[in-house]
mmCIF file of C-alpha atoms in Angstrom:
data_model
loop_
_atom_site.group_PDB
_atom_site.id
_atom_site.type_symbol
_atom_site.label_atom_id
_atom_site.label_comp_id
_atom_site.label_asym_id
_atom_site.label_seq_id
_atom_site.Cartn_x
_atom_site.Cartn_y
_atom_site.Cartn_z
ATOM 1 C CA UNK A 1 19.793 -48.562 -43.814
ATOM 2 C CA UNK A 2 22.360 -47.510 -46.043
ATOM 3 C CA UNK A 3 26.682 -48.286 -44.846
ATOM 4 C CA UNK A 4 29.177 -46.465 -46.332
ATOM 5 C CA UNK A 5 33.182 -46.969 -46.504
ATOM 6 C CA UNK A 6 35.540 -44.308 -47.907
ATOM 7 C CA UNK A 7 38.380 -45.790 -49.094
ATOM 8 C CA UNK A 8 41.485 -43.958 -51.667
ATOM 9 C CA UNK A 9 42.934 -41.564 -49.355
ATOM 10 C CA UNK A 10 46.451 -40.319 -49.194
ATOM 11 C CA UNK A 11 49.573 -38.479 -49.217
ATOM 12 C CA UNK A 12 49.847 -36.742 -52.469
ATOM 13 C CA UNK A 13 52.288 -33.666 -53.871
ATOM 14 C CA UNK A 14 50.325 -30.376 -54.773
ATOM 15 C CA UNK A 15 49.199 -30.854 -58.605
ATOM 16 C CA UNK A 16 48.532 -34.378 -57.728
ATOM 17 C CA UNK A 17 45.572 -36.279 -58.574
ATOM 18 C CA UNK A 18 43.223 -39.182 -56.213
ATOM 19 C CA UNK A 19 40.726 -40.823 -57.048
ATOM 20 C CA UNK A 20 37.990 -41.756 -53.748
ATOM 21 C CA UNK A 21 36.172 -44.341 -53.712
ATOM 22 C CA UNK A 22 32.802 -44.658 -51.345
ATOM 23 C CA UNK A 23 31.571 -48.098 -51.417
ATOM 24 C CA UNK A 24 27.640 -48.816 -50.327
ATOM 25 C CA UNK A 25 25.580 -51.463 -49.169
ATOM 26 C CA UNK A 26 22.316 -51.835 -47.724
ATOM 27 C CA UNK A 27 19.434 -50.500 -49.176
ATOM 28 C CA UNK A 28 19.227 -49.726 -53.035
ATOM 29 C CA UNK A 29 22.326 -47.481 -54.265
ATOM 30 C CA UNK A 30 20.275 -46.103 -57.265
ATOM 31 C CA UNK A 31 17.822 -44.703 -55.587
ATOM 32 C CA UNK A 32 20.107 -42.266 -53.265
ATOM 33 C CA UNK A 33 21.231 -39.383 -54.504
ATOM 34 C CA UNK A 34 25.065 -38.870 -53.394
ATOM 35 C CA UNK A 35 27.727 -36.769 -52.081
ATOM 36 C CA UNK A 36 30.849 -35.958 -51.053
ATOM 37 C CA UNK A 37 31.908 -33.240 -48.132
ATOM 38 C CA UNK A 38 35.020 -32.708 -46.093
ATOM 39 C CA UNK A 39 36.442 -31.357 -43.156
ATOM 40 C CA UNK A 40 39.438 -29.686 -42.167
ATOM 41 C CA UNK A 41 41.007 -29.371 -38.630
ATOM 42 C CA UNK A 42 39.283 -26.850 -36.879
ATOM 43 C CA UNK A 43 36.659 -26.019 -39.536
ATOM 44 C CA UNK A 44 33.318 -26.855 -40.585
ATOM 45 C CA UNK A 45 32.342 -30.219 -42.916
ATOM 46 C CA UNK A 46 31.733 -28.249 -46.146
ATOM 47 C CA UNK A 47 29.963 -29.157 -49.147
ATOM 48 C CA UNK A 48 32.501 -30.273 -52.312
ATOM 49 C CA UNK A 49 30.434 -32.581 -54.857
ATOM 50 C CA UNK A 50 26.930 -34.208 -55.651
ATOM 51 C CA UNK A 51 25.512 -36.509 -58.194
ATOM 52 C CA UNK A 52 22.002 -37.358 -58.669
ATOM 53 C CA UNK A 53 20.356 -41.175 -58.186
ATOM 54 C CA UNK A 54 20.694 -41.540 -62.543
ATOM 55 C CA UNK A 55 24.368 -40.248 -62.267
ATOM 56 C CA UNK A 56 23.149 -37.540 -64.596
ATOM 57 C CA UNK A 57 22.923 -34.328 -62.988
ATOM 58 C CA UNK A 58 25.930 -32.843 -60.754
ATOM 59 C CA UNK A 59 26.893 -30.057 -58.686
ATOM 60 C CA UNK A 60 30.204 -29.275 -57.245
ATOM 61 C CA UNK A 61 31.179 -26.482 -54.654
ATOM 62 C CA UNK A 62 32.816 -23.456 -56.745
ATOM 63 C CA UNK A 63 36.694 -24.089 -54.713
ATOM 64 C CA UNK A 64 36.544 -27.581 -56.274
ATOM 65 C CA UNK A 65 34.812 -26.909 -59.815
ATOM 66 C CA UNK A 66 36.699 -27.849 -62.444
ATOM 67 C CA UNK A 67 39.073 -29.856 -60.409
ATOM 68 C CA UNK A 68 37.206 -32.396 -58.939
ATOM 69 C CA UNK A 69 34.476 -34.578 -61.056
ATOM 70 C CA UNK A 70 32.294 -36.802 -59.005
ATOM 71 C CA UNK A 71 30.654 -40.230 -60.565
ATOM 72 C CA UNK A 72 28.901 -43.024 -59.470
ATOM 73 C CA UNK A 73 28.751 -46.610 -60.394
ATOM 74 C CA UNK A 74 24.766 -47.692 -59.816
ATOM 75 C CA UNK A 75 25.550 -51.394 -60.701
ATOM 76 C CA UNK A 76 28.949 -51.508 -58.286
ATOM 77 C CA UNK A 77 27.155 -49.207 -55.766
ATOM 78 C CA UNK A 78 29.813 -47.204 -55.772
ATOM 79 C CA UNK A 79 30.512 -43.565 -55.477
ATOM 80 C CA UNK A 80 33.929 -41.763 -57.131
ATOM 81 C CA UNK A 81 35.241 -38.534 -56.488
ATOM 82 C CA UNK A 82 37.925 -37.967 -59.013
ATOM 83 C CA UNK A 83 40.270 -34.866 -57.534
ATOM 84 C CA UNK A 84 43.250 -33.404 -59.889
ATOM 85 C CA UNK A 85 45.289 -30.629 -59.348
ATOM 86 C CA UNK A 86 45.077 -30.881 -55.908
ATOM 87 C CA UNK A 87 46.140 -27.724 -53.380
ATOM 88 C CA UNK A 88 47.317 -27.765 -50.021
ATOM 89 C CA UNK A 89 44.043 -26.287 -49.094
ATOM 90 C CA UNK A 90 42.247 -29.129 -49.972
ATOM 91 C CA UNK A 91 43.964 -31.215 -47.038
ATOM 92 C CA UNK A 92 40.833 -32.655 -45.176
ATOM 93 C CA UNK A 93 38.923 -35.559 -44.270
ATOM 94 C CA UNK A 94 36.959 -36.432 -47.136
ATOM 95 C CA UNK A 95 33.396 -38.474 -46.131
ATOM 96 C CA UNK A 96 30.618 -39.521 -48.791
ATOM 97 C CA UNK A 97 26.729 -39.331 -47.388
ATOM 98 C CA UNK A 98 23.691 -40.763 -49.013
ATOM 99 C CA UNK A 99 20.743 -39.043 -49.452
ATOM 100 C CA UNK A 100 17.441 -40.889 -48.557
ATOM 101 C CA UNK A 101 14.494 -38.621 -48.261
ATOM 102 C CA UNK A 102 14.288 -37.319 -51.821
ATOM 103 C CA UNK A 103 15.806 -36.224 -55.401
ATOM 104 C CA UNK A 104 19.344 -34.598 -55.111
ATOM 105 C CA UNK A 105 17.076 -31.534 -56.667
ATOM 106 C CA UNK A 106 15.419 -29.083 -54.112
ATOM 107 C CA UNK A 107 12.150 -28.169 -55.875
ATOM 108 C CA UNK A 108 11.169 -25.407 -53.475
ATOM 109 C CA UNK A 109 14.618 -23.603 -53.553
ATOM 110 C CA UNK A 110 15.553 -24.602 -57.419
ATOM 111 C CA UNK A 111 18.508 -25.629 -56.077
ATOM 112 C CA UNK A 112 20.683 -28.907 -55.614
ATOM 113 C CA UNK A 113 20.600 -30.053 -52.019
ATOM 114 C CA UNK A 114 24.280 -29.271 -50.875
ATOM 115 C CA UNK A 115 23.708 -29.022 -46.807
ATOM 116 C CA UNK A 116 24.998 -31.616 -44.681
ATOM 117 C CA UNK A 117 21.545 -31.571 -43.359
ATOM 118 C CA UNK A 118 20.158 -33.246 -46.167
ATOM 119 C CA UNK A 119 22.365 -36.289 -46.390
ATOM 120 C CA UNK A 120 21.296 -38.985 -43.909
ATOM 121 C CA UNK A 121 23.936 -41.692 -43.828
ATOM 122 C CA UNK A 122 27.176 -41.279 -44.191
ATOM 123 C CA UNK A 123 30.959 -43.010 -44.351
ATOM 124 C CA UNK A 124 33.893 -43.179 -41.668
ATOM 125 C CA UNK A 125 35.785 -40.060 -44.052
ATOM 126 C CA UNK A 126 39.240 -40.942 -45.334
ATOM 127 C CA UNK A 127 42.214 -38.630 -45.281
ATOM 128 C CA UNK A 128 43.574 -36.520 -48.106
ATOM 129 C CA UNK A 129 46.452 -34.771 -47.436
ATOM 130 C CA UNK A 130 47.693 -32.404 -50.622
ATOM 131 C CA UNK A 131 51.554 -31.009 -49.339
ATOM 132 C CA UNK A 132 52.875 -27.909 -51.022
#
């Protein structure tokens, strides 16, 4: 079993930058591929970032790309999202999940596993609040 604790959270001016930290224990980090999705009030948890088990390959959701940058720390076991120029609309309660069952890489679809169906474990979320 994998436990997971979002911590970095905040209160931060539009144009601001957090960093999130996701910190893991239990099983072996390395081997999970990661990822981070949110939630705002009265919406859906959406897909924002993933990184693969080497920390090599990535994919981000296109409302976050070029913004956001997602990295992990295998020997920490520790998962970052880095988010800059931050925008009201990205007010939401941020929550990392672990992958277990496979590759962060969909081999049937070609395609990087984004659904929240596909991540097993996952943290408490932490609040980010972006005010305009």
């Amino acid at each position: 079993q994998v436990q997971l604790v979002e911590s970095g959270g905040g209160l931060v001016q539009a144009g601001g930058s957090l960093r999130l930290s996701c910190a893991a224990s239990g099983g072996t980090f390395s081997r999970y591929p990661m990822g981070w999705f949110r939630q705002a009030p009265g919406k859906e948890r959406e897909f924002v970032a993933a990184i693969s088990r080497s920390g090599i390959n990535t994919a981000y959701a296109d409302s976050v790309k070029g913004r956001f940058t997602i990295s992990r720390d295998n020997g920490k076991s520790i998962l970052y999202l880095q988010m800059n120029s931050l925008k009201p609309e990205d007010t939401a309660v941020y929550y990392c999940a672990a992958r277990s069952t496979g590759s962060l890489y969909n081999y049937n679809q070609n395609t990087y596993y984004t659904g929240i169906n596909a991540y097993d474990y996952w943290g408490q979320g932490t609040q980010v609040t972006a005010s305009s």
